[in-house]
Amino acid sequence: MNSQAQIVFIHQGNSWYLPYVLCQAKFSNPNSNISLIGDELALQSLPSIKGIHTESLEDLECDFTQTFRQNYCHMSSNSRDYELFCWLRWFYLLEYMRKHSISNSVYCDSDVLL
C-alpha cells in the first residue's frame, strides 16, 4: 500500500472487534495514517491506540449531511437508521477529507482486517 495512503474507518456503536481492526490496520500499514470517524459511543469505548486519529461524526455534520437526511426516503427492509448511516458515511468521509485537505484515501468498513 502507498506509504501516503490515509486509511479511514467510519463506525457507530461499541463493537468488540473495532480495536482489533484498528490495530491490525496500523500493524500492516505502519507508514499510513489511520483514522476512525465515529459516534460518541464508538469513540468513548475505544481504548487509546497510538497512531490512530479519531474524529467525531458530530464534528463532520455539514450541509450535505443535513440535506440528505431531510430528503432521504426510506424504502429498505433494513432499519431506517442503519440504511441512512450507510448513505451518510460517504458525506462524512467527504467532509473529513475536505476538513483535513486529504486528496485521496482508502475507506474500509469497520469489520475488515487489513
Short mmCIF file of N, CA, C and O in Angstrom, two decimals:
data_model
loop_
_atom_site.label_atom_id
_atom_site.label_comp_id
_atom_site.label_asym_id
_atom_site.label_seq_id
_atom_site.Cartn_x
_atom_site.Cartn_y
_atom_site.Cartn_z
N MET A 1 0.85 -1.18 0.00
CA MET A 1 0.00 0.00 0.00
C MET A 1 0.89 1.24 0.00
O MET A 1 1.94 1.26 0.63
N ASN A 2 0.47 2.26 -0.66
CA ASN A 2 1.20 3.53 -0.73
C ASN A 2 1.45 4.06 0.67
O ASN A 2 0.55 4.12 1.49
N SER A 3 2.68 4.48 0.95
CA SER A 3 3.01 4.97 2.30
C SER A 3 2.27 6.27 2.63
O SER A 3 2.22 6.66 3.78
N GLN A 4 1.72 6.95 1.63
CA GLN A 4 0.99 8.18 1.87
C GLN A 4 -0.52 7.95 2.01
O GLN A 4 -1.28 8.88 2.16
N ALA A 5 -0.96 6.73 1.93
CA ALA A 5 -2.39 6.43 1.97
C ALA A 5 -2.98 6.76 3.34
O ALA A 5 -2.40 6.45 4.37
N GLN A 6 -4.11 7.41 3.31
CA GLN A 6 -4.88 7.69 4.52
C GLN A 6 -5.95 6.59 4.59
O GLN A 6 -6.78 6.48 3.68
N ILE A 7 -5.91 5.76 5.62
CA ILE A 7 -6.89 4.69 5.77
C ILE A 7 -7.95 5.16 6.76
O ILE A 7 -7.62 5.57 7.87
N VAL A 8 -9.20 5.10 6.34
CA VAL A 8 -10.29 5.65 7.14
C VAL A 8 -11.34 4.57 7.41
O VAL A 8 -11.75 3.84 6.50
N PHE A 9 -11.75 4.51 8.67
CA PHE A 9 -12.86 3.67 9.10
C PHE A 9 -13.94 4.58 9.67
O PHE A 9 -13.62 5.57 10.34
N ILE A 10 -15.20 4.25 9.42
CA ILE A 10 -16.31 5.00 9.98
C ILE A 10 -17.19 4.01 10.73
O ILE A 10 -17.57 2.98 10.17
N HIS A 11 -17.48 4.33 12.00
CA HIS A 11 -18.17 3.34 12.83
C HIS A 11 -19.11 3.99 13.83
O HIS A 11 -18.82 5.08 14.34
N GLN A 12 -20.20 3.30 14.10
CA GLN A 12 -21.13 3.71 15.16
C GLN A 12 -21.22 2.58 16.18
O GLN A 12 -21.23 1.41 15.81
N GLY A 13 -21.32 2.95 17.45
CA GLY A 13 -21.55 1.97 18.50
C GLY A 13 -20.28 1.36 19.07
O GLY A 13 -19.16 1.64 18.63
N ASN A 14 -20.48 0.53 20.07
CA ASN A 14 -19.40 -0.13 20.79
C ASN A 14 -19.31 -1.57 20.30
O ASN A 14 -20.12 -2.40 20.66
N SER A 15 -18.34 -1.86 19.46
CA SER A 15 -18.15 -3.20 18.92
C SER A 15 -16.83 -3.76 19.42
O SER A 15 -15.79 -3.11 19.33
N TRP A 16 -16.86 -4.99 19.91
CA TRP A 16 -15.69 -5.62 20.50
C TRP A 16 -14.54 -5.73 19.50
O TRP A 16 -13.37 -5.72 19.88
N TYR A 17 -14.84 -5.84 18.22
CA TYR A 17 -13.81 -6.09 17.22
C TYR A 17 -13.09 -4.83 16.74
O TYR A 17 -12.03 -4.91 16.13
N LEU A 18 -13.64 -3.66 17.01
CA LEU A 18 -13.08 -2.42 16.47
C LEU A 18 -11.61 -2.19 16.86
O LEU A 18 -10.80 -1.85 15.99
N PRO A 19 -11.22 -2.34 18.12
CA PRO A 19 -9.79 -2.15 18.45
C PRO A 19 -8.87 -3.09 17.67
O PRO A 19 -7.78 -2.70 17.25
N TYR A 20 -9.32 -4.34 17.43
CA TYR A 20 -8.51 -5.29 16.68
C TYR A 20 -8.34 -4.84 15.23
O TYR A 20 -7.25 -4.94 14.65
N VAL A 21 -9.42 -4.33 14.64
CA VAL A 21 -9.38 -3.85 13.26
C VAL A 21 -8.40 -2.69 13.13
O VAL A 21 -7.57 -2.65 12.22
N LEU A 22 -8.47 -1.74 14.05
CA LEU A 22 -7.59 -0.57 14.00
C LEU A 22 -6.13 -0.95 14.24
O LEU A 22 -5.23 -0.46 13.55
N CYS A 23 -5.89 -1.81 15.23
CA CYS A 23 -4.51 -2.25 15.50
C CYS A 23 -3.93 -3.02 14.32
O CYS A 23 -2.76 -2.84 13.97
N GLN A 24 -4.73 -3.85 13.69
CA GLN A 24 -4.26 -4.61 12.53
C GLN A 24 -3.96 -3.69 11.35
O GLN A 24 -2.98 -3.87 10.64
N ALA A 25 -4.80 -2.67 11.16
CA ALA A 25 -4.56 -1.71 10.08
C ALA A 25 -3.24 -0.98 10.31
O ALA A 25 -2.45 -0.79 9.37
N LYS A 26 -2.98 -0.58 11.54
CA LYS A 26 -1.73 0.11 11.87
C LYS A 26 -0.54 -0.83 11.72
O LYS A 26 0.51 -0.44 11.19
N PHE A 27 -0.70 -2.07 12.19
CA PHE A 27 0.39 -3.05 12.10
C PHE A 27 0.75 -3.36 10.65
O PHE A 27 1.93 -3.42 10.30
N SER A 28 -0.26 -3.54 9.82
CA SER A 28 0.01 -3.93 8.43
C SER A 28 0.35 -2.74 7.53
O SER A 28 0.82 -2.94 6.41
N ASN A 29 0.13 -1.52 8.02
CA ASN A 29 0.43 -0.31 7.25
C ASN A 29 1.09 0.72 8.16
O ASN A 29 0.52 1.78 8.43
N PRO A 30 2.29 0.43 8.64
CA PRO A 30 2.91 1.30 9.64
C PRO A 30 3.21 2.72 9.16
O PRO A 30 3.33 3.63 9.97
N ASN A 31 3.30 2.93 7.86
CA ASN A 31 3.60 4.26 7.33
C ASN A 31 2.36 5.06 6.95
O ASN A 31 2.47 6.18 6.48
N SER A 32 1.20 4.47 7.13
CA SER A 32 -0.04 5.12 6.74
C SER A 32 -0.71 5.79 7.94
O SER A 32 -0.57 5.34 9.08
N ASN A 33 -1.43 6.85 7.66
CA ASN A 33 -2.25 7.49 8.67
C ASN A 33 -3.56 6.70 8.75
O ASN A 33 -4.20 6.45 7.73
N ILE A 34 -3.94 6.33 9.97
CA ILE A 34 -5.17 5.57 10.19
C ILE A 34 -6.12 6.46 10.98
O ILE A 34 -5.73 7.05 11.99
N SER A 35 -7.36 6.55 10.50
CA SER A 35 -8.35 7.40 11.16
C SER A 35 -9.63 6.63 11.42
O SER A 35 -10.06 5.83 10.58
N LEU A 36 -10.23 6.91 12.56
CA LEU A 36 -11.55 6.41 12.88
C LEU A 36 -12.48 7.59 13.03
O LEU A 36 -12.24 8.48 13.85
N ILE A 37 -13.53 7.61 12.25
CA ILE A 37 -14.60 8.59 12.39
C ILE A 37 -15.73 7.84 13.07
O ILE A 37 -16.18 6.81 12.57
N GLY A 38 -16.18 8.36 14.21
CA GLY A 38 -17.19 7.61 14.94
C GLY A 38 -18.13 8.46 15.75
O GLY A 38 -17.90 9.65 15.97
N ASP A 39 -19.19 7.80 16.21
CA ASP A 39 -20.12 8.46 17.11
C ASP A 39 -19.54 8.46 18.52
O ASP A 39 -18.48 7.89 18.77
N GLU A 40 -20.22 9.10 19.43
CA GLU A 40 -19.72 9.24 20.80
C GLU A 40 -19.45 7.88 21.45
O GLU A 40 -18.44 7.68 22.10
N LEU A 41 -20.36 6.93 21.25
CA LEU A 41 -20.20 5.60 21.86
C LEU A 41 -18.97 4.89 21.31
O LEU A 41 -18.20 4.29 22.07
N ALA A 42 -18.76 4.96 20.02
CA ALA A 42 -17.58 4.30 19.42
C ALA A 42 -16.29 4.92 19.93
O ALA A 42 -15.34 4.20 20.26
N LEU A 43 -16.25 6.24 20.01
CA LEU A 43 -15.02 6.91 20.42
C LEU A 43 -14.75 6.75 21.92
O LEU A 43 -13.60 6.60 22.32
N GLN A 44 -15.80 6.74 22.74
CA GLN A 44 -15.61 6.60 24.18
C GLN A 44 -15.22 5.18 24.57
O GLN A 44 -14.48 4.97 25.52
N SER A 45 -15.72 4.20 23.84
CA SER A 45 -15.46 2.80 24.19
C SER A 45 -14.11 2.31 23.67
O SER A 45 -13.64 1.26 24.06
N LEU A 46 -13.49 3.08 22.80
CA LEU A 46 -12.24 2.68 22.20
C LEU A 46 -11.06 3.00 23.11
O LEU A 46 -10.92 4.14 23.54
N PRO A 47 -10.24 2.02 23.40
CA PRO A 47 -9.04 2.33 24.18
C PRO A 47 -8.11 3.20 23.33
O PRO A 47 -8.17 3.16 22.10
N SER A 48 -7.29 3.98 23.97
CA SER A 48 -6.35 4.82 23.25
C SER A 48 -5.36 3.92 22.50
O SER A 48 -4.70 3.08 23.10
N ILE A 49 -5.30 4.11 21.20
CA ILE A 49 -4.39 3.32 20.37
C ILE A 49 -3.42 4.28 19.71
O ILE A 49 -3.83 5.18 18.98
N LYS A 50 -2.15 4.11 20.00
CA LYS A 50 -1.13 5.01 19.47
C LYS A 50 -1.16 5.00 17.94
O LYS A 50 -1.20 3.95 17.31
N GLY A 51 -1.16 6.20 17.38
CA GLY A 51 -1.11 6.33 15.93
C GLY A 51 -2.45 6.30 15.22
O GLY A 51 -2.50 6.32 14.00
N ILE A 52 -3.55 6.26 15.97
CA ILE A 52 -4.88 6.26 15.38
C ILE A 52 -5.53 7.61 15.65
O ILE A 52 -5.71 8.01 16.80
N HIS A 53 -5.85 8.33 14.60
CA HIS A 53 -6.53 9.62 14.73
C HIS A 53 -8.04 9.37 14.83
O HIS A 53 -8.56 8.52 14.11
N THR A 54 -8.70 10.06 15.73
CA THR A 54 -10.15 9.91 15.86
C THR A 54 -10.83 11.24 15.56
O THR A 54 -10.27 12.31 15.81
N GLU A 55 -12.04 11.14 15.04
CA GLU A 55 -12.84 12.32 14.69
C GLU A 55 -14.30 11.99 14.97
O GLU A 55 -14.77 10.89 14.65
N SER A 56 -15.00 12.92 15.55
CA SER A 56 -16.40 12.73 15.88
C SER A 56 -17.29 12.96 14.66
O SER A 56 -17.07 13.90 13.88
N LEU A 57 -18.30 12.11 14.51
CA LEU A 57 -19.28 12.31 13.44
C LEU A 57 -19.95 13.67 13.57
O LEU A 57 -20.22 14.34 12.57
N GLU A 58 -20.22 14.07 14.81
CA GLU A 58 -20.87 15.37 15.05
C GLU A 58 -20.06 16.52 14.47
O GLU A 58 -20.63 17.49 13.98
N ASP A 59 -18.75 16.42 14.54
CA ASP A 59 -17.88 17.48 14.02
C ASP A 59 -17.87 17.54 12.50
O ASP A 59 -17.34 18.49 11.92
N LEU A 60 -18.44 16.52 11.86
CA LEU A 60 -18.45 16.46 10.41
C LEU A 60 -19.83 16.70 9.81
O LEU A 60 -20.01 16.57 8.60
N GLU A 61 -20.78 17.05 10.67
CA GLU A 61 -22.10 17.41 10.15
C GLU A 61 -21.94 18.64 9.28
O GLU A 61 -21.22 19.58 9.61
N CYS A 62 -22.60 18.64 8.13
CA CYS A 62 -22.47 19.75 7.18
C CYS A 62 -23.75 19.87 6.37
O CYS A 62 -24.71 19.13 6.59
N ASP A 63 -23.74 20.78 5.43
CA ASP A 63 -24.92 20.97 4.57
C ASP A 63 -25.30 19.70 3.83
O ASP A 63 -26.47 19.39 3.67
N PHE A 64 -24.29 18.95 3.39
CA PHE A 64 -24.57 17.71 2.65
C PHE A 64 -25.32 16.70 3.52
O PHE A 64 -26.29 16.11 3.08
N THR A 65 -24.83 16.50 4.74
CA THR A 65 -25.48 15.51 5.60
C THR A 65 -26.88 15.95 5.99
O THR A 65 -27.80 15.15 6.02
N GLN A 66 -27.04 17.22 6.29
CA GLN A 66 -28.35 17.73 6.68
C GLN A 66 -29.34 17.65 5.53
O GLN A 66 -30.48 17.23 5.71
N THR A 67 -28.91 18.04 4.35
CA THR A 67 -29.79 17.99 3.18
C THR A 67 -30.18 16.56 2.85
O THR A 67 -31.35 16.27 2.58
N PHE A 68 -29.20 15.65 2.87
CA PHE A 68 -29.52 14.26 2.57
C PHE A 68 -30.48 13.69 3.61
O PHE A 68 -31.44 13.01 3.26
N ARG A 69 -30.21 13.96 4.87
CA ARG A 69 -31.07 13.46 5.94
C ARG A 69 -32.51 13.95 5.76
O ARG A 69 -33.47 13.19 5.95
N GLN A 70 -32.69 15.19 5.37
CA GLN A 70 -34.02 15.77 5.18
C GLN A 70 -34.75 15.17 3.97
O GLN A 70 -35.97 15.10 3.95
N ASN A 71 -33.99 14.74 2.97
CA ASN A 71 -34.59 14.24 1.74
C ASN A 71 -34.59 12.72 1.60
O ASN A 71 -35.12 12.20 0.62
N TYR A 72 -34.03 12.04 2.56
CA TYR A 72 -33.95 10.58 2.49
C TYR A 72 -35.35 9.97 2.58
O TYR A 72 -36.14 10.30 3.46
N CYS A 73 -35.62 9.07 1.66
CA CYS A 73 -36.89 8.34 1.65
C CYS A 73 -36.57 6.87 1.89
O CYS A 73 -35.95 6.21 1.05
N HIS A 74 -36.96 6.37 3.03
CA HIS A 74 -36.61 5.01 3.42
C HIS A 74 -37.46 3.98 2.67
O HIS A 74 -38.68 4.01 2.73
N MET A 75 -36.79 3.07 1.96
CA MET A 75 -37.50 2.05 1.19
C MET A 75 -36.86 0.68 1.34
O MET A 75 -37.05 -0.20 0.52
N SER A 76 -36.11 0.49 2.40
CA SER A 76 -35.38 -0.77 2.60
C SER A 76 -36.05 -1.60 3.69
O SER A 76 -36.74 -1.06 4.56
N SER A 77 -35.81 -2.90 3.65
CA SER A 77 -36.30 -3.76 4.73
C SER A 77 -35.40 -3.66 5.96
O SER A 77 -35.77 -4.09 7.04
N ASN A 78 -34.20 -3.10 5.80
CA ASN A 78 -33.33 -2.82 6.95
C ASN A 78 -33.90 -1.64 7.72
O ASN A 78 -34.72 -0.88 7.20
N SER A 79 -33.41 -1.44 8.93
CA SER A 79 -33.91 -0.31 9.73
C SER A 79 -33.53 1.01 9.07
O SER A 79 -32.52 1.12 8.36
N ARG A 80 -34.34 2.02 9.31
CA ARG A 80 -34.10 3.34 8.74
C ARG A 80 -32.75 3.88 9.18
O ARG A 80 -31.98 4.41 8.36
N ASP A 81 -32.45 3.78 10.47
CA ASP A 81 -31.18 4.31 10.98
C ASP A 81 -29.97 3.63 10.33
O ASP A 81 -28.99 4.29 9.99
N TYR A 82 -30.05 2.33 10.16
CA TYR A 82 -28.95 1.59 9.54
C TYR A 82 -28.73 2.05 8.10
O TYR A 82 -27.61 2.37 7.69
N GLU A 83 -29.79 2.07 7.32
CA GLU A 83 -29.68 2.45 5.91
C GLU A 83 -29.24 3.90 5.75
O GLU A 83 -28.42 4.21 4.89
N LEU A 84 -29.79 4.77 6.57
CA LEU A 84 -29.41 6.18 6.49
C LEU A 84 -27.92 6.36 6.76
O LEU A 84 -27.23 7.09 6.05
N PHE A 85 -27.42 5.66 7.77
CA PHE A 85 -25.99 5.75 8.07
C PHE A 85 -25.14 5.21 6.93
O PHE A 85 -24.06 5.75 6.64
N CYS A 86 -25.60 4.16 6.27
CA CYS A 86 -24.86 3.61 5.13
C CYS A 86 -24.66 4.67 4.04
O CYS A 86 -23.64 4.67 3.36
N TRP A 87 -25.63 5.55 3.87
CA TRP A 87 -25.50 6.64 2.91
C TRP A 87 -24.70 7.81 3.48
O TRP A 87 -23.83 8.35 2.80
N LEU A 88 -24.99 8.19 4.70
CA LEU A 88 -24.35 9.37 5.30
C LEU A 88 -22.84 9.21 5.45
O LEU A 88 -22.11 10.21 5.40
N ARG A 89 -22.36 8.01 5.62
CA ARG A 89 -20.92 7.83 5.83
C ARG A 89 -20.09 8.40 4.69
O ARG A 89 -18.99 8.87 4.89
N TRP A 90 -20.64 8.37 3.47
CA TRP A 90 -19.89 8.92 2.34
C TRP A 90 -19.80 10.43 2.42
O TRP A 90 -18.78 11.02 2.04
N PHE A 91 -20.82 11.08 2.93
CA PHE A 91 -20.78 12.53 3.13
C PHE A 91 -19.85 12.88 4.29
O PHE A 91 -19.13 13.88 4.23
N TYR A 92 -19.84 12.05 5.34
CA TYR A 92 -18.90 12.27 6.44
C TYR A 92 -17.46 12.13 5.94
O TYR A 92 -16.59 12.92 6.31
N LEU A 93 -17.23 11.13 5.12
CA LEU A 93 -15.88 10.93 4.57
C LEU A 93 -15.47 12.13 3.71
O LEU A 93 -14.34 12.62 3.84
N LEU A 94 -16.35 12.60 2.87
CA LEU A 94 -16.06 13.77 2.04
C LEU A 94 -15.73 14.98 2.90
O LEU A 94 -14.73 15.68 2.66
N GLU A 95 -16.53 15.23 3.92
CA GLU A 95 -16.28 16.38 4.80
C GLU A 95 -14.97 16.22 5.56
O GLU A 95 -14.22 17.18 5.74
N TYR A 96 -14.68 15.01 6.01
CA TYR A 96 -13.41 14.74 6.70
C TYR A 96 -12.23 15.05 5.78
O TYR A 96 -11.25 15.69 6.19
N MET A 97 -12.31 14.60 4.54
CA MET A 97 -11.23 14.83 3.60
C MET A 97 -11.08 16.31 3.28
O MET A 97 -9.96 16.82 3.18
N ARG A 98 -12.18 17.01 3.16
CA ARG A 98 -12.11 18.46 2.94
C ARG A 98 -11.49 19.17 4.14
O ARG A 98 -10.62 20.02 3.98
N LYS A 99 -11.96 18.82 5.31
CA LYS A 99 -11.50 19.47 6.55
C LYS A 99 -10.00 19.31 6.75
O LYS A 99 -9.33 20.22 7.23
N HIS A 100 -9.47 18.14 6.40
CA HIS A 100 -8.05 17.85 6.63
C HIS A 100 -7.21 17.91 5.35
O HIS A 100 -6.05 17.46 5.35
N SER A 101 -7.78 18.45 4.27
CA SER A 101 -7.07 18.59 2.99
C SER A 101 -6.46 17.28 2.52
O SER A 101 -5.29 17.22 2.13
N ILE A 102 -7.25 16.23 2.55
CA ILE A 102 -6.81 14.90 2.10
C ILE A 102 -7.31 14.72 0.68
O ILE A 102 -8.50 14.82 0.41
N SER A 103 -6.39 14.45 -0.25
CA SER A 103 -6.79 14.32 -1.65
C SER A 103 -7.19 12.90 -2.03
O SER A 103 -7.92 12.69 -3.00
N ASN A 104 -6.71 11.89 -1.28
CA ASN A 104 -7.13 10.52 -1.55
C ASN A 104 -7.07 9.71 -0.27
O ASN A 104 -6.31 10.03 0.64
N SER A 105 -7.87 8.68 -0.22
CA SER A 105 -7.91 7.84 0.98
C SER A 105 -8.39 6.45 0.59
O SER A 105 -8.91 6.24 -0.50
N VAL A 106 -8.21 5.55 1.52
CA VAL A 106 -8.75 4.20 1.40
C VAL A 106 -9.79 4.08 2.50
O VAL A 106 -9.47 4.26 3.67
N TYR A 107 -11.02 3.81 2.11
CA TYR A 107 -12.08 3.61 3.10
C TYR A 107 -12.31 2.12 3.26
O TYR A 107 -12.42 1.39 2.28
N CYS A 108 -12.39 1.67 4.51
CA CYS A 108 -12.69 0.27 4.80
C CYS A 108 -13.84 0.19 5.78
O CYS A 108 -13.90 1.00 6.72
N ASP A 109 -14.72 -0.76 5.59
CA ASP A 109 -15.74 -1.00 6.59
C ASP A 109 -15.04 -1.39 7.89
O ASP A 109 -13.95 -1.95 7.88
N SER A 110 -15.68 -1.10 9.00
CA SER A 110 -15.03 -1.29 10.29
C SER A 110 -14.98 -2.76 10.74
O SER A 110 -14.51 -3.05 11.83
N ASP A 111 -15.41 -3.68 9.90
CA ASP A 111 -15.28 -5.10 10.23
C ASP A 111 -14.31 -5.80 9.27
O ASP A 111 -14.35 -7.00 9.11
N VAL A 112 -13.39 -5.02 8.69
CA VAL A 112 -12.42 -5.56 7.74
C VAL A 112 -11.03 -5.55 8.36
O VAL A 112 -10.57 -4.51 8.85
N LEU A 113 -10.37 -6.69 8.34
CA LEU A 113 -8.98 -6.76 8.79
C LEU A 113 -8.08 -6.59 7.57
O LEU A 113 -8.27 -7.28 6.56
N LEU A 114 -7.13 -5.68 7.65
CA LEU A 114 -6.18 -5.49 6.55
C LEU A 114 -4.97 -6.38 6.75
O LEU A 114 -4.55 -6.62 7.84
#
